[in-house]
Amino acid sequence: MAKVLVVDDEPNIVLSLEFLMEQAGFEVMTAEDGEQAMACVNDSRPDLLLLDISLPGMSGFDVLERLRGDAATAHLAIIMLTAHGRDVEREKGMALGADDYITKPFSTQSLVEKVKALLAGKQP
C-alpha cells in the first residue's frame, strides 16, 4: 500500500485530505509544518507528499528544495497543493522539482487521479 504524507497547517484540510486519500486506498500520515514533514519523511519514507506552500516556520518550498537536494529523497513524488495560484509560485514550485502543482479549491476526483498516476509512474 502506497504511503501519502499530507503536509498542511489547516486542520480541516488535513482531515479532508486524509479521508480522501484513505478512501482511495492509501496509507496516510500527516504533518502540520515543514519540520514535522522532514521528520516524517526520514522516519516513514512516504511514497508521495501533498505539500502546502504556506506553512509555519519552514515553507513548503523549503521542504521541497531540501527533499530534492538529498539523494535519499530526491525521487519522492511531490504535489504542491496550495491557495497560491499565481504563475510565479507555480513556476517556482515546478522549477524546484515539484511533480505537480494544484491550487485550492481543487477537484477531489482530479487530485486522486493525479496521485494514482504519479505513484504508478514512480513505483518500480
PDB file of C-alpha atoms in Angstrom, residues 12-108:
ATOM      1  CA  ASN A  12      -9.825  20.942   8.218  1.00  0.00           C
ATOM      2  CA  ILE A  13      -7.780  20.489   5.041  1.00  0.00           C
ATOM      3  CA  VAL A  14      -5.636  17.804   6.678  1.00  0.00           C
ATOM      4  CA  LEU A  15      -8.758  15.912   7.801  1.00  0.00           C
ATOM      5  CA  SER A  16     -10.430  16.082   4.393  1.00  0.00           C
ATOM      6  CA  LEU A  17      -7.255  15.090   2.512  1.00  0.00           C
ATOM      7  CA  GLU A  18      -6.575  12.283   4.981  1.00  0.00           C
ATOM      8  CA  PHE A  19     -10.111  10.932   4.469  1.00  0.00           C
ATOM      9  CA  LEU A  20      -9.890  11.329   0.686  1.00  0.00           C
ATOM     10  CA  MET A  21      -6.556   9.505   0.413  1.00  0.00           C
ATOM     11  CA  GLU A  22      -7.653   6.697   2.782  1.00  0.00           C
ATOM     12  CA  GLN A  23     -10.821   6.202   0.712  1.00  0.00           C
ATOM     13  CA  ALA A  24      -8.576   5.926  -2.367  1.00  0.00           C
ATOM     14  CA  GLY A  25      -6.694   3.082  -0.676  1.00  0.00           C
ATOM     15  CA  PHE A  26      -3.552   4.830   0.592  1.00  0.00           C
ATOM     16  CA  GLU A  27      -1.876   4.720   3.976  1.00  0.00           C
ATOM     17  CA  VAL A  28      -1.890   8.335   5.198  1.00  0.00           C
ATOM     18  CA  MET A  29       0.410  10.257   7.503  1.00  0.00           C
ATOM     19  CA  THR A  30       0.092  13.942   8.368  1.00  0.00           C
ATOM     20  CA  ALA A  31       2.345  16.823   9.354  1.00  0.00           C
ATOM     21  CA  GLU A  32       1.370  20.388  10.208  1.00  0.00           C
ATOM     22  CA  ASP A  33       4.659  22.116   9.422  1.00  0.00           C
ATOM     23  CA  GLY A  34       7.875  21.733   7.458  1.00  0.00           C
ATOM     24  CA  GLU A  35       9.921  20.380  10.340  1.00  0.00           C
ATOM     25  CA  GLN A  36       7.366  17.649  11.070  1.00  0.00           C
ATOM     26  CA  ALA A  37       7.229  16.851   7.364  1.00  0.00           C
ATOM     27  CA  MET A  38      11.002  16.377   7.179  1.00  0.00           C
ATOM     28  CA  ALA A  39      10.985  14.172  10.297  1.00  0.00           C
ATOM     29  CA  CYS A  40       8.123  12.088   8.898  1.00  0.00           C
ATOM     30  CA  VAL A  41       9.895  11.642   5.544  1.00  0.00           C
ATOM     31  CA  ASN A  42      13.050  10.488   7.326  1.00  0.00           C
ATOM     32  CA  ASP A  43      11.192   8.136   9.681  1.00  0.00           C
ATOM     33  CA  SER A  44       8.436   6.717   7.483  1.00  0.00           C
ATOM     34  CA  ARG A  45       9.602   7.103   3.868  1.00  0.00           C
ATOM     35  CA  PRO A  46       6.281   8.035   2.241  1.00  0.00           C
ATOM     36  CA  ASP A  47       5.803   7.449  -1.487  1.00  0.00           C
ATOM     37  CA  LEU A  48       4.179  10.812  -2.144  1.00  0.00           C
ATOM     38  CA  LEU A  49       3.750  14.192  -0.444  1.00  0.00           C
ATOM     39  CA  LEU A  50       0.795  16.540  -0.736  1.00  0.00           C
ATOM     40  CA  LEU A  51       2.635  19.680   0.312  1.00  0.00           C
ATOM     41  CA  ASP A  52       1.189  23.093   1.146  1.00  0.00           C
ATOM     42  CA  ILE A  53       3.397  26.129   0.498  1.00  0.00           C
ATOM     43  CA  SER A  54       2.237  28.308   3.414  1.00  0.00           C
ATOM     44  CA  LEU A  55       3.492  26.515   6.497  1.00  0.00           C
ATOM     45  CA  PRO A  56       4.671  27.932   9.831  1.00  0.00           C
ATOM     46  CA  GLY A  57       8.471  28.029  10.039  1.00  0.00           C
ATOM     47  CA  MET A  58       9.901  26.159   7.067  1.00  0.00           C
ATOM     48  CA  SER A  59       7.796  26.807   3.942  1.00  0.00           C
ATOM     49  CA  GLY A  60       6.656  24.129   1.526  1.00  0.00           C
ATOM     50  CA  PHE A  61       9.168  25.497  -0.979  1.00  0.00           C
ATOM     51  CA  ASP A  62      11.960  24.965   1.588  1.00  0.00           C
ATOM     52  CA  VAL A  63      10.777  21.400   2.247  1.00  0.00           C
ATOM     53  CA  LEU A  64      10.653  20.712  -1.500  1.00  0.00           C
ATOM     54  CA  GLU A  65      14.144  22.110  -2.013  1.00  0.00           C
ATOM     55  CA  ARG A  66      15.609  20.050   0.847  1.00  0.00           C
ATOM     56  CA  LEU A  67      13.965  16.827  -0.318  1.00  0.00           C
ATOM     57  CA  ARG A  68      15.120  17.317  -3.911  1.00  0.00           C
ATOM     58  CA  GLY A  69      18.643  18.152  -2.702  1.00  0.00           C
ATOM     59  CA  ASP A  70      19.039  14.879  -0.782  1.00  0.00           C
ATOM     60  CA  ALA A  71      19.786  11.759  -2.847  1.00  0.00           C
ATOM     61  CA  ALA A  72      17.747   9.623  -0.425  1.00  0.00           C
ATOM     62  CA  THR A  73      14.562  11.662  -1.034  1.00  0.00           C
ATOM     63  CA  ALA A  74      15.141  13.206  -4.460  1.00  0.00           C
ATOM     64  CA  HIS A  75      12.884  10.591  -6.093  1.00  0.00           C
ATOM     65  CA  LEU A  76       9.819  11.274  -3.904  1.00  0.00           C
ATOM     66  CA  ALA A  77       6.632  12.227  -5.738  1.00  0.00           C
ATOM     67  CA  ILE A  78       5.624  15.696  -4.549  1.00  0.00           C
ATOM     68  CA  ILE A  79       2.438  17.571  -5.380  1.00  0.00           C
ATOM     69  CA  MET A  80       2.316  21.177  -4.234  1.00  0.00           C
ATOM     70  CA  LEU A  81      -1.209  21.835  -3.000  1.00  0.00           C
ATOM     71  CA  THR A  82      -1.800  25.481  -2.267  1.00  0.00           C
ATOM     72  CA  ALA A  83      -4.037  28.524  -2.291  1.00  0.00           C
ATOM     73  CA  HIS A  84      -1.232  30.388  -4.102  1.00  0.00           C
ATOM     74  CA  GLY A  85      -2.348  30.247  -7.709  1.00  0.00           C
ATOM     75  CA  ARG A  86      -0.141  32.937  -9.199  1.00  0.00           C
ATOM     76  CA  ASP A  87       2.048  31.889 -12.101  1.00  0.00           C
ATOM     77  CA  VAL A  88       5.223  32.943 -10.291  1.00  0.00           C
ATOM     78  CA  GLU A  89       4.523  30.491  -7.430  1.00  0.00           C
ATOM     79  CA  ARG A  90       3.631  27.696  -9.833  1.00  0.00           C
ATOM     80  CA  GLU A  91       6.837  28.312 -11.796  1.00  0.00           C
ATOM     81  CA  LYS A  92       8.910  28.349  -8.607  1.00  0.00           C
ATOM     82  CA  GLY A  93       7.348  25.087  -7.403  1.00  0.00           C
ATOM     83  CA  MET A  94       7.947  23.360 -10.722  1.00  0.00           C
ATOM     84  CA  ALA A  95      11.473  24.794 -11.003  1.00  0.00           C
ATOM     85  CA  LEU A  96      12.303  23.414  -7.553  1.00  0.00           C
ATOM     86  CA  GLY A  97      11.217  19.976  -8.693  1.00  0.00           C
ATOM     87  CA  ALA A  98       7.542  19.534  -7.810  1.00  0.00           C
ATOM     88  CA  ASP A  99       5.868  16.791  -9.841  1.00  0.00           C
ATOM     89  CA  ASP A 100       2.620  18.750  -9.957  1.00  0.00           C
ATOM     90  CA  TYR A 101       1.104  21.971  -8.634  1.00  0.00           C
ATOM     91  CA  ILE A 102      -2.574  22.121  -7.697  1.00  0.00           C
ATOM     92  CA  THR A 103      -4.367  25.222  -6.454  1.00  0.00           C
ATOM     93  CA  LYS A 104      -7.127  25.214  -3.846  1.00  0.00           C
ATOM     94  CA  PRO A 105     -10.026  24.767  -4.240  1.00  0.00           C
ATOM     95  CA  PHE A 106      -9.493  21.641  -6.298  1.00  0.00           C
ATOM     96  CA  SER A 107     -11.485  18.712  -7.612  1.00  0.00           C
ATOM     97  CA  THR A 108     -11.088  15.783  -5.199  1.00  0.00           C
TER      98      THR A 108
END
